[in-house]
CSV table of C-alpha atoms and ligand atoms in Angstrom, one decimal:
chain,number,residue,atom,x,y,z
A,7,UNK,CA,87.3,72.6,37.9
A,8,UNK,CA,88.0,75.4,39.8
A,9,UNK,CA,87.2,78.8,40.0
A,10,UNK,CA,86.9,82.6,40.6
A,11,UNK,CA,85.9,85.0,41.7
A,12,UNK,CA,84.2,87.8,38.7
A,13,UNK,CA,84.0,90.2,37.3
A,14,UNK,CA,81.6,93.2,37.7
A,15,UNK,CA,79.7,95.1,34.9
A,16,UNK,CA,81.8,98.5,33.5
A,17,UNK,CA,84.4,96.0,33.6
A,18,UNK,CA,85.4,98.2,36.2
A,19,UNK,CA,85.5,95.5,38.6
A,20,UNK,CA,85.7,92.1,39.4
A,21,UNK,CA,85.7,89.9,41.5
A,22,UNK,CA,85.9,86.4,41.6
A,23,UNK,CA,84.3,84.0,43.8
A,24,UNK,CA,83.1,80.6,42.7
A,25,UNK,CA,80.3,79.0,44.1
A,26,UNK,CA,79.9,75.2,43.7
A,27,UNK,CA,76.8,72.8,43.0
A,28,UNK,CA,77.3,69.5,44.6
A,29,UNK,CA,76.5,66.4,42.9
A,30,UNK,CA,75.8,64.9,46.0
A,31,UNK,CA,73.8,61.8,44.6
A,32,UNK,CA,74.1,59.2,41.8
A,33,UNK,CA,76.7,60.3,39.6
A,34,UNK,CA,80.2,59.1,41.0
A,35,UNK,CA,82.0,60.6,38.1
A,36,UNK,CA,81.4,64.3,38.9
A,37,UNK,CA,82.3,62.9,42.7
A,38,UNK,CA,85.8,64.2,44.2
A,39,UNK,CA,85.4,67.9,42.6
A,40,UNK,CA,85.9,71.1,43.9
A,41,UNK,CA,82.6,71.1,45.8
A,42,UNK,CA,82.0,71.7,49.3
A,43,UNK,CA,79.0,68.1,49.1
A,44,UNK,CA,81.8,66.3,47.1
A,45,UNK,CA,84.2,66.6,49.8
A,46,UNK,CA,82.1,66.2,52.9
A,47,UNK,CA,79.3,63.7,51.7
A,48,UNK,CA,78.2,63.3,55.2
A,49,UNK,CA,77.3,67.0,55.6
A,50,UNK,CA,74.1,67.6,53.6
A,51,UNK,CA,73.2,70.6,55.6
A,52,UNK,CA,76.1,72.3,53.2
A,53,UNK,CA,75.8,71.3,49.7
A,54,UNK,CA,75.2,74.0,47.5
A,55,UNK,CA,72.2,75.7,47.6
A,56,UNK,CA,69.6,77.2,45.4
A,57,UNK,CA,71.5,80.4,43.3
A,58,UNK,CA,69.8,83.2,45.0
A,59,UNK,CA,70.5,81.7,48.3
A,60,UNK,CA,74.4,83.3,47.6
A,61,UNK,CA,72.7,86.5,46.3
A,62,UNK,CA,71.4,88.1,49.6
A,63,UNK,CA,74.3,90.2,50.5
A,64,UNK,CA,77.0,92.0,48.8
A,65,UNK,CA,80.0,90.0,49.1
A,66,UNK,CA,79.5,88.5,45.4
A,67,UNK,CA,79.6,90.0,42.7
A,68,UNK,CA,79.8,87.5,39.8
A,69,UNK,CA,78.4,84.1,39.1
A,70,UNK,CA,79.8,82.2,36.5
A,71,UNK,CA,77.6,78.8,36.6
A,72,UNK,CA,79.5,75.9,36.2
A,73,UNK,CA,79.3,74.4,33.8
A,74,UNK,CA,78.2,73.8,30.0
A,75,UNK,CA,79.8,71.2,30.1
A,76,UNK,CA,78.8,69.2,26.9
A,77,UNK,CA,79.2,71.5,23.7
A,78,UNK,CA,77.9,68.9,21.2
A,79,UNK,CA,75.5,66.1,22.9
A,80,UNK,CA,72.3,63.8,22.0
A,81,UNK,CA,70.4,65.8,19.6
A,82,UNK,CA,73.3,67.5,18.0
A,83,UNK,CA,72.7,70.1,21.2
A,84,UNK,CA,74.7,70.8,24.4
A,85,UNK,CA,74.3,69.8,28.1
A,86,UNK,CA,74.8,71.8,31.3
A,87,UNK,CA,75.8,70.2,34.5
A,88,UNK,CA,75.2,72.4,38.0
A,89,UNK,CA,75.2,69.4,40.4
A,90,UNK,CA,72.5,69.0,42.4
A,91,UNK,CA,70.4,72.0,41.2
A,92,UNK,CA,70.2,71.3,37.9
A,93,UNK,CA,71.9,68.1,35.6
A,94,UNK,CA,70.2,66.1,32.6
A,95,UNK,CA,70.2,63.1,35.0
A,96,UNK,CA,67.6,64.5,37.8
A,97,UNK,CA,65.7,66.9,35.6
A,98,UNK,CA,63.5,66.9,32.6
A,99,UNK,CA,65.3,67.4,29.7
A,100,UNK,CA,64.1,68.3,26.2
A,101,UNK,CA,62.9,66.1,23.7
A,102,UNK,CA,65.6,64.9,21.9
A,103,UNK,CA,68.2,66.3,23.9
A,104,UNK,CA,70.4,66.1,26.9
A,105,UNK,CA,70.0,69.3,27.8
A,106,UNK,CA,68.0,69.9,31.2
A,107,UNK,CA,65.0,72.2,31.5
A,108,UNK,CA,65.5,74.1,35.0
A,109,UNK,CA,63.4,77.0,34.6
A,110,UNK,CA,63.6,77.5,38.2
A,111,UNK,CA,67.4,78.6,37.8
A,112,UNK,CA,65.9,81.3,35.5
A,113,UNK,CA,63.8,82.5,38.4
A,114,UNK,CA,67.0,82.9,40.6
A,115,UNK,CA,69.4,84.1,38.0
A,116,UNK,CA,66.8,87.2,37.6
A,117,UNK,CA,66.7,87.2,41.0
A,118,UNK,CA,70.8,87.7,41.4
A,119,UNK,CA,70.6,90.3,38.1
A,120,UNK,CA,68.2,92.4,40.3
A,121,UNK,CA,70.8,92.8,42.9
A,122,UNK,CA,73.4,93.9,40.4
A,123,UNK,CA,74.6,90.5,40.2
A,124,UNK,CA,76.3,89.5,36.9
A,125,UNK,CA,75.5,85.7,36.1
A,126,UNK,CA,77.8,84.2,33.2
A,127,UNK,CA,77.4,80.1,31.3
A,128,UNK,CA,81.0,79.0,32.3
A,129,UNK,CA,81.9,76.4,29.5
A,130,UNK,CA,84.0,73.5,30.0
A,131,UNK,CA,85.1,72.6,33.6
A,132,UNK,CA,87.6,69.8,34.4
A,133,UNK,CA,85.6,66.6,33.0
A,134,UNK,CA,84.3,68.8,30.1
A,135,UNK,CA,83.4,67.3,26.3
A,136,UNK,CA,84.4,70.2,24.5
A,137,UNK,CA,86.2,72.1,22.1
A,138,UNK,CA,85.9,72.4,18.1
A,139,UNK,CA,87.4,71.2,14.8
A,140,UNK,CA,87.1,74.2,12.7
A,141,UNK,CA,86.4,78.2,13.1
A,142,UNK,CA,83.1,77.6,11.7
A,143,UNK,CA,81.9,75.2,14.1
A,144,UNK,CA,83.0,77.5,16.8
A,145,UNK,CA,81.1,80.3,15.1
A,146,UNK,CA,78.0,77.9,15.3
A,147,UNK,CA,78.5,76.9,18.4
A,148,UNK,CA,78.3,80.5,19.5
A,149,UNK,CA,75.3,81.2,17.6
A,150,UNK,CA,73.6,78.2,19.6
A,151,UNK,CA,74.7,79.5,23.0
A,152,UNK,CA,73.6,83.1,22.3
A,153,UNK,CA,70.2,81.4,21.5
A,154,UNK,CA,70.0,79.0,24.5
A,155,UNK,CA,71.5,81.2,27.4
A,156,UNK,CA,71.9,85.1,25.9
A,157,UNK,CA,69.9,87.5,23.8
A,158,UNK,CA,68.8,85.2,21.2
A,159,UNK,CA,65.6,83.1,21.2
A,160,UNK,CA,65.0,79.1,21.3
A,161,UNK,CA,62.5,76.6,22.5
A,162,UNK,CA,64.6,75.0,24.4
A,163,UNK,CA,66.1,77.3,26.6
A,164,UNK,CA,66.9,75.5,30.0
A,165,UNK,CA,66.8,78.6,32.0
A,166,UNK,CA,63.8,80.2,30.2
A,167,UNK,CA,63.6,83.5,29.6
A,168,UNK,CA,66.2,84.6,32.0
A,169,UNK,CA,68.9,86.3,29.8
A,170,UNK,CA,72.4,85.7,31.4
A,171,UNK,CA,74.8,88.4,31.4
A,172,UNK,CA,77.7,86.3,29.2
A,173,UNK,CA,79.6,83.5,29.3
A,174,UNK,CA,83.1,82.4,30.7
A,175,UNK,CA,85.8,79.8,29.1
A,176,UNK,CA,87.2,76.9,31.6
A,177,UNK,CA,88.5,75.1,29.1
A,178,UNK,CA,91.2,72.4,30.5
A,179,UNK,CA,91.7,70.3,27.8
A,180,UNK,CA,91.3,69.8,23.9
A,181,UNK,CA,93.0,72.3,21.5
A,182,UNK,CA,92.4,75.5,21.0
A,183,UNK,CA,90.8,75.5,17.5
A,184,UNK,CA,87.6,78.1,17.3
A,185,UNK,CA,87.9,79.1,20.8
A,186,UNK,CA,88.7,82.6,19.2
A,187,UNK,CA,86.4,82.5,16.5
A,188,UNK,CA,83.7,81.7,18.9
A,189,UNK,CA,84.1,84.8,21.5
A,190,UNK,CA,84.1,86.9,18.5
A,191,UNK,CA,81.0,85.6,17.2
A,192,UNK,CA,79.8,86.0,21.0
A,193,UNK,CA,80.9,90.0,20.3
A,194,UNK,CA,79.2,90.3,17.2
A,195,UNK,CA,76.2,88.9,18.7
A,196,UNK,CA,76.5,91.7,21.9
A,197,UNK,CA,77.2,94.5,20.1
A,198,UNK,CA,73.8,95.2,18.7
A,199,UNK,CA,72.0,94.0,22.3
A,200,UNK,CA,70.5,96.3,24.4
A,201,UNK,CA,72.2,95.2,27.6
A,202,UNK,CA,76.0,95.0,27.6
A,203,UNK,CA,77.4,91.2,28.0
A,204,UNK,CA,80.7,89.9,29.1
A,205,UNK,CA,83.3,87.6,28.4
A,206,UNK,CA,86.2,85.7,30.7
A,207,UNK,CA,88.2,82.9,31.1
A,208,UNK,CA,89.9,80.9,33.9
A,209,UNK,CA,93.3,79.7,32.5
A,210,UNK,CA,95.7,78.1,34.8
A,211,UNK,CA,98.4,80.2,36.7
A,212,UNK,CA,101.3,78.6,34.5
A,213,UNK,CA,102.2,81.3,31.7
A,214,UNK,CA,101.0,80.9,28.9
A,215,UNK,CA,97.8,78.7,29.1
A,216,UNK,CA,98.2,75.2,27.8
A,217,UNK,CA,94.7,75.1,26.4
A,218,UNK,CA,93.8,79.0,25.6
A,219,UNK,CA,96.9,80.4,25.8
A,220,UNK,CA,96.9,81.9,22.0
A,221,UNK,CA,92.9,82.6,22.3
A,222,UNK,CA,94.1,84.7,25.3
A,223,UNK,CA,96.0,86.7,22.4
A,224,UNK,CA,93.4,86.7,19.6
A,225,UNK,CA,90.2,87.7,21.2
A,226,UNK,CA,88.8,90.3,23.3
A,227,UNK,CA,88.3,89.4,26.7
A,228,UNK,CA,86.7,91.6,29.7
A,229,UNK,CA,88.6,89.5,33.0
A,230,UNK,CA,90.5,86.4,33.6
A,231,UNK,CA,90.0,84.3,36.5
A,232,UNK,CA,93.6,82.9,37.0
A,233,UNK,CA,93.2,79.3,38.6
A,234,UNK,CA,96.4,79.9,41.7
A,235,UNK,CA,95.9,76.5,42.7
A,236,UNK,CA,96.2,72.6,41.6
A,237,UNK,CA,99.7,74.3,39.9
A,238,UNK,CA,103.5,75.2,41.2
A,239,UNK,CA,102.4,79.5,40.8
A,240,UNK,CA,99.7,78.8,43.1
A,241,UNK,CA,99.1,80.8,46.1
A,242,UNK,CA,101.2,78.2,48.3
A,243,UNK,CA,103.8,79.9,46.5
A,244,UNK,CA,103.4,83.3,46.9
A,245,UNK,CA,106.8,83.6,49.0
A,246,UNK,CA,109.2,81.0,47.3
A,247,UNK,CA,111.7,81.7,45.0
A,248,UNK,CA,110.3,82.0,41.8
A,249,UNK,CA,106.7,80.5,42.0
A,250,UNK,CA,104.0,83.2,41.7
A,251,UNK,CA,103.5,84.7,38.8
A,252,UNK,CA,101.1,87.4,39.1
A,253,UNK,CA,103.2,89.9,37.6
A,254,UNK,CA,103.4,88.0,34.3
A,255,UNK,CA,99.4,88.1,34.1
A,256,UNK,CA,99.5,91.3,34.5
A,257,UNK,CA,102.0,92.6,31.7
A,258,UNK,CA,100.1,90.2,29.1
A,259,UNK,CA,96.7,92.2,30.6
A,260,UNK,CA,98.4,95.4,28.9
A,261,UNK,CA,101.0,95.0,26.6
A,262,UNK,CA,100.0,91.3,25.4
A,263,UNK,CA,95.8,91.2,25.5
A,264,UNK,CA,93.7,92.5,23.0
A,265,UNK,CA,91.7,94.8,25.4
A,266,UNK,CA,94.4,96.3,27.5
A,267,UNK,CA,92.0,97.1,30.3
A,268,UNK,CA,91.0,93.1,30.1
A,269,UNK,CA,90.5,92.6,34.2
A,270,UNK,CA,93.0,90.0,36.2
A,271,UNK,CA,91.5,87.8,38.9
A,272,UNK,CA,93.8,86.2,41.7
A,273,UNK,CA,91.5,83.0,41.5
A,274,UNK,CA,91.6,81.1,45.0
A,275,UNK,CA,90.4,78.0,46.6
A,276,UNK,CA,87.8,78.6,49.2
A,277,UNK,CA,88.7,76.1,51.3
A,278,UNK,CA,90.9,73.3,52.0
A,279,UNK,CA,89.3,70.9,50.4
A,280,UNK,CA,88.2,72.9,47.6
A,281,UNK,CA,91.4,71.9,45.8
A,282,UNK,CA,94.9,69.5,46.0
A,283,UNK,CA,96.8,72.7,46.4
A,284,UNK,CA,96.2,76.6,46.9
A,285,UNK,CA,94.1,76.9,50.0
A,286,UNK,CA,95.3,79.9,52.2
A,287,UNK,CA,93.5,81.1,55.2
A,288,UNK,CA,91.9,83.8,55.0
A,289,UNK,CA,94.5,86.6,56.6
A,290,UNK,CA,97.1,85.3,53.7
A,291,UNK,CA,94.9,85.2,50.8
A,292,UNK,CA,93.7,89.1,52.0
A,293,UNK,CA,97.3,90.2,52.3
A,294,UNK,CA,98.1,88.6,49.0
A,295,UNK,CA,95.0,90.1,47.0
A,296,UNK,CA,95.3,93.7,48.8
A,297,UNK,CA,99.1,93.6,47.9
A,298,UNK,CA,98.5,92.4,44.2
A,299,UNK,CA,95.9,95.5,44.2
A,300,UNK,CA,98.3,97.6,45.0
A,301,UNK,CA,101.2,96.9,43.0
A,302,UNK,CA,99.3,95.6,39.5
A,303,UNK,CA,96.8,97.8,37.5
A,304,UNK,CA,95.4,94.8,36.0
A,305,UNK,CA,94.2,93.8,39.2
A,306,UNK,CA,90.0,92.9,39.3
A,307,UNK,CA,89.2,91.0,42.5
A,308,UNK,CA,89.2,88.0,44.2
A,309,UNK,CA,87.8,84.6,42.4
A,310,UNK,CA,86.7,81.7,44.4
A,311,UNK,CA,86.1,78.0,44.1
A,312,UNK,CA,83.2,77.5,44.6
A,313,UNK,CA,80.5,79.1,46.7
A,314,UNK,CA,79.4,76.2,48.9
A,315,UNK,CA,82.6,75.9,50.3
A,316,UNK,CA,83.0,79.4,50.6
A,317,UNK,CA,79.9,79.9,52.9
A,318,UNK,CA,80.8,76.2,54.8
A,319,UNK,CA,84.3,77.9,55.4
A,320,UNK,CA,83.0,80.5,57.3
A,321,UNK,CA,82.1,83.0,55.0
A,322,UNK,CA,85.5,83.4,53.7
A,323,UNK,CA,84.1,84.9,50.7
A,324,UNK,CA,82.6,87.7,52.8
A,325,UNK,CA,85.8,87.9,54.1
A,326,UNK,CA,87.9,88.1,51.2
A,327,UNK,CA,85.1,91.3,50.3
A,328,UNK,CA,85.5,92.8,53.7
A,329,UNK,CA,89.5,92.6,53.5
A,330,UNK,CA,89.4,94.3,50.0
A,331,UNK,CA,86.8,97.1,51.0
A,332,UNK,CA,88.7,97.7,53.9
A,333,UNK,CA,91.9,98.0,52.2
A,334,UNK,CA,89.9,100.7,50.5
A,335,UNK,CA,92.0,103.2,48.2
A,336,UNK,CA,90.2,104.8,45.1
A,337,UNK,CA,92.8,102.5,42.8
A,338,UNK,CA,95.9,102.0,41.7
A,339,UNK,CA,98.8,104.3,41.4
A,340,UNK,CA,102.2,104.1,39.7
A,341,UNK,CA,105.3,103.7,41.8
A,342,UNK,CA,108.5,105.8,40.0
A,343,UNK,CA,110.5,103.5,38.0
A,344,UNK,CA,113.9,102.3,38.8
A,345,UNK,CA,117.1,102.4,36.3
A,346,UNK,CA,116.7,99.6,34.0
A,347,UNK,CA,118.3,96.4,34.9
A,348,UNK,CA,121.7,96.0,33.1
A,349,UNK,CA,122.6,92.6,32.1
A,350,UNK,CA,126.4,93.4,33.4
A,351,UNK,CA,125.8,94.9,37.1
A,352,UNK,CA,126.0,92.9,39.8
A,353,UNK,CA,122.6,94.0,42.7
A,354,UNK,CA,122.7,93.4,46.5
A,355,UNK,CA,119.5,92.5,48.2
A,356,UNK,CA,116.7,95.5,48.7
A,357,UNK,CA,118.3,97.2,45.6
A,358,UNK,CA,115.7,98.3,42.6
A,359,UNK,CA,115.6,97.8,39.0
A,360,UNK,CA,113.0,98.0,36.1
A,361,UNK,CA,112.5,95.5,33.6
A,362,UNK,CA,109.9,93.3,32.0
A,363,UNK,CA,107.3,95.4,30.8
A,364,UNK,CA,108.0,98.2,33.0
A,365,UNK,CA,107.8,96.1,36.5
A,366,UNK,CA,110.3,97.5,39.4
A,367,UNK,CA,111.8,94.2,40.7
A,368,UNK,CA,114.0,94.2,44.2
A,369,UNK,CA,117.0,92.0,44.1
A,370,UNK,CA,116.4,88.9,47.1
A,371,UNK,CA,120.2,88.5,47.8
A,372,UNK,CA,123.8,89.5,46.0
A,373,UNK,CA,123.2,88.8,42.6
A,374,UNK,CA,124.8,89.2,38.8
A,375,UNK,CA,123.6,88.2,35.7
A,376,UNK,CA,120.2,86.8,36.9
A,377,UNK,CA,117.6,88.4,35.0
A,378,UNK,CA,114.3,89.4,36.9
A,379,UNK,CA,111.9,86.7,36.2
A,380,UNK,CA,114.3,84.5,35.5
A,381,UNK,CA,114.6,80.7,36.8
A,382,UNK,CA,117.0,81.9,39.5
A,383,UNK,CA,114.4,83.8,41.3
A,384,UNK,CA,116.6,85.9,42.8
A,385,UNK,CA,114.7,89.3,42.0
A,386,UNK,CA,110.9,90.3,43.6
A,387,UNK,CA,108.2,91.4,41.4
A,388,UNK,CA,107.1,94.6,42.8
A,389,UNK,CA,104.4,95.5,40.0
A,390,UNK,CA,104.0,97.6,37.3
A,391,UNK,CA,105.7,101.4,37.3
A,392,UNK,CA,105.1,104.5,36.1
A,393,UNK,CA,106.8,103.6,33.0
A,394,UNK,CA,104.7,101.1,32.1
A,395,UNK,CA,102.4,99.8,28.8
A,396,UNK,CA,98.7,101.2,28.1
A,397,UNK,CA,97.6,102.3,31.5
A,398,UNK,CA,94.2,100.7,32.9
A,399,UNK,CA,91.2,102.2,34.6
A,400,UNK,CA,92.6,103.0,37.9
A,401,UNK,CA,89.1,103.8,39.7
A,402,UNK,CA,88.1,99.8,39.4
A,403,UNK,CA,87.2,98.8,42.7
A,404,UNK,CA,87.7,95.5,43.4
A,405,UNK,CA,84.6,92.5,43.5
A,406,UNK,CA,84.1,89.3,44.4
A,407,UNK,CA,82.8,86.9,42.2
A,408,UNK,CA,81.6,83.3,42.9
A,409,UNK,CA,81.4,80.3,40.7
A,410,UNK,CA,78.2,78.8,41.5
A,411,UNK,CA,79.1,75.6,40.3
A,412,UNK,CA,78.7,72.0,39.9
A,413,UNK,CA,81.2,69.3,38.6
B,28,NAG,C1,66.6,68.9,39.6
B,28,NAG,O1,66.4,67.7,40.3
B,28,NAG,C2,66.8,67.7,41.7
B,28,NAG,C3,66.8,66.3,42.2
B,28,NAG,O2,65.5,65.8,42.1
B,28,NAG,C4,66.0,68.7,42.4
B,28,NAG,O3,66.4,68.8,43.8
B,28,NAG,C5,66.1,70.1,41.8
B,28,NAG,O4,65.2,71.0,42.4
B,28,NAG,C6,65.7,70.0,40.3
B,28,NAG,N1,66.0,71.3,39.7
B,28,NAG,C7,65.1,72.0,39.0
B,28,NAG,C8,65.6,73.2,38.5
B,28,NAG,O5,64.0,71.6,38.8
């Protein structure tokens, strides 16, 4: 459930914003999701709209759809769910298959790629059937989504011959077996293609993962869309004592991740009833991103859960963009380091140190023996210094991404 804002092509970029598909009709199970029709039934005015509806203005970058949410289904193939737009209940599906046939999404995905949009398959989602016994059968199943949704060719493609620009992994559940095997099978597949394709993921705010936390470390990804909310390091959090954890994403993004320029998302509800916890208005969630931009390299953008209650919350995606664009800056720059923090020193509050991947952390209050990050939370993640691991692109500029979404 849940989601973010993206990522923009050159991986230079992203942003995060997820739009959401409402299921606003006969399916009760998909009911009570992050979607703006799930949580305001009454309001049909607002359920999520056709994809190129969100596609007329710059505030979004990135679209994961959301989701494929059925990896192996009736026929041996998978389904996709996007709410009311497009589900195997409503629409036609292919013989022998639970897969819909929306060709019409094809029409607006090309639509959105036109406009520089970059529109992703987000697989899994919070009610997902997914996940894999065995390398192989995640190498298969990556050969089968190449086919339906990227470069490769099938006759049963539900969005035609739209070609989507790569796909993004919300797994929640299930173990992590082939995960890894599968996005490299995904990179085989792109590196020969004529158009370059991305891949991301939208793991939970706790460190590490539960569910892709060792595929995070194995496999090459491009951005992650870190789900702040429904978790105790969500953005309600951002001020307590030890809560937000931004700063940990951001030394795995370059000392830990395969691809040290891999993009981090600060992925954020888009409105209160977009998720149990997280929601910020808008002036908190712009101070938060434009100060995670300016302390953290690994920064990408804003993601957002999910598009329909982004635009029925006033545009706050829009906003979001506007606050980043206006906080403006040409990228990131590192702060001098501090002394490194010694074990046997005592620190009073506003005094500096360096630790942890080359962070500079300020000491809260009076403290000895407390290391930074460390469960006392007495020490301030400032962001990464000048001392720190493989340095990323620092001419990204930030995006917005949207989850156009479903479930
Ligand atoms: C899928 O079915 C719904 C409900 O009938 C309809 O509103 C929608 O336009 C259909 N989608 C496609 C892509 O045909």
């Amino acid at each position: 459930m849940t989601l973010s804002l993206v990522v923009r092509a050159l991986f230079a970029t992203l942003i995060g914003a997820q739009v959401s598909l409402v299921r606003a009709f006969d399916n009760t199970r998909y009911w009570g999701q992050n979607s703006y029709g799930a949580a305001n039934s009454g309001d049909a005015a607002n359920f999520q709209k056709p994809l190129a509806f969100y596609c007329q203005d710059d505030a979004i970058d990135v679209f994961p759809l959301a989701f494929l949410n059925v990896f192996f289904g009736t026929g041996g193939e998978p389904s996709i769910n996007l709410a009311n737009v497009c589900n195997p209940t409503d629409n036609a599906t292919f013989s022998g298959t639970n897969l819909p046939n929306c060709a019409s999404v094809g029409t607006d995905i090309k639509t959105c790629q036109s406009k520089g949009k970059i529109v992703t398959m987000s697989l899994g989602g919070a009610t997902g059937s997914v996940g894999f016994s065995s390398d192989s059968q995640g190498e298969t199943f990556a050969d089968t989504v190449w086919n339906l949704f990227l470069g490769g060719t099938s006759s049963i493609r539900p969005f035609g011959d739209a070609v989507l620009d790569g796909v993004d992994l919300d797994i929640e559940g299930g173990t992590s077996t082939g995960y890894a095997a599968f996005v490299n099978r995904i990179r085989s597949h792109a590196s020969g293609a004529s158009k370059q394709y991305y891949v991301t993921a939208a793991p939970q705010c706790v460190y590490p993962d539960a569910s892709l936390g060792g595929v995070l470390n194995a496999a090459s990804f491009d951005a992650i869309y870190v789900q702040f909310y429904n978790n105790p390091c969500g953005l309600q959090a951002f001020d307590s004592a030890s809560g937000w954890d931004f700063g940990l994403w951001d030394n795995w993004a370059r000392t830990i991740s395969p691809n040290p320029n891999v993009k981090v998302y600060v992925g954020a509800p888009a409105s209160s009833t977009a998720a149990g916890t997280g929601y910020e208005p808008i002036g908190t969630l712009s101070s938060i991103a434009v100060q995670m931009r300016q302390s953290f390299p690994s920064f990408g953008g804003v993601m957002l859960w999910d598009a329909s209650q982004a635009y029925a919350n006033g545009r706050y995606d829009l906003a979001i963009k506007n606050a980043l664009s206006a906080a403006g800056g040409t990228g990131f720059t590192f702060p001098a380091c501090s002394a490194a923090y010694a074990s046997g020193s005592t620190y009073t509050a506003g005094q500096q140190a360096s630790y942890q991947g080359g962070h500079l952390w300020t000491a809260k209050w009076w403290t000895e023996g407390d290391t930074p990050g460390g469960s006392a939370g007495a020490w301030t993640d400032d962001g990464a210094c000048a001392s720190a691991g493989p340095k990323q692109d620092a001419t990204s500029r930030p995006r917005v991404g949207s989850r156009f979404f479903r479930v």
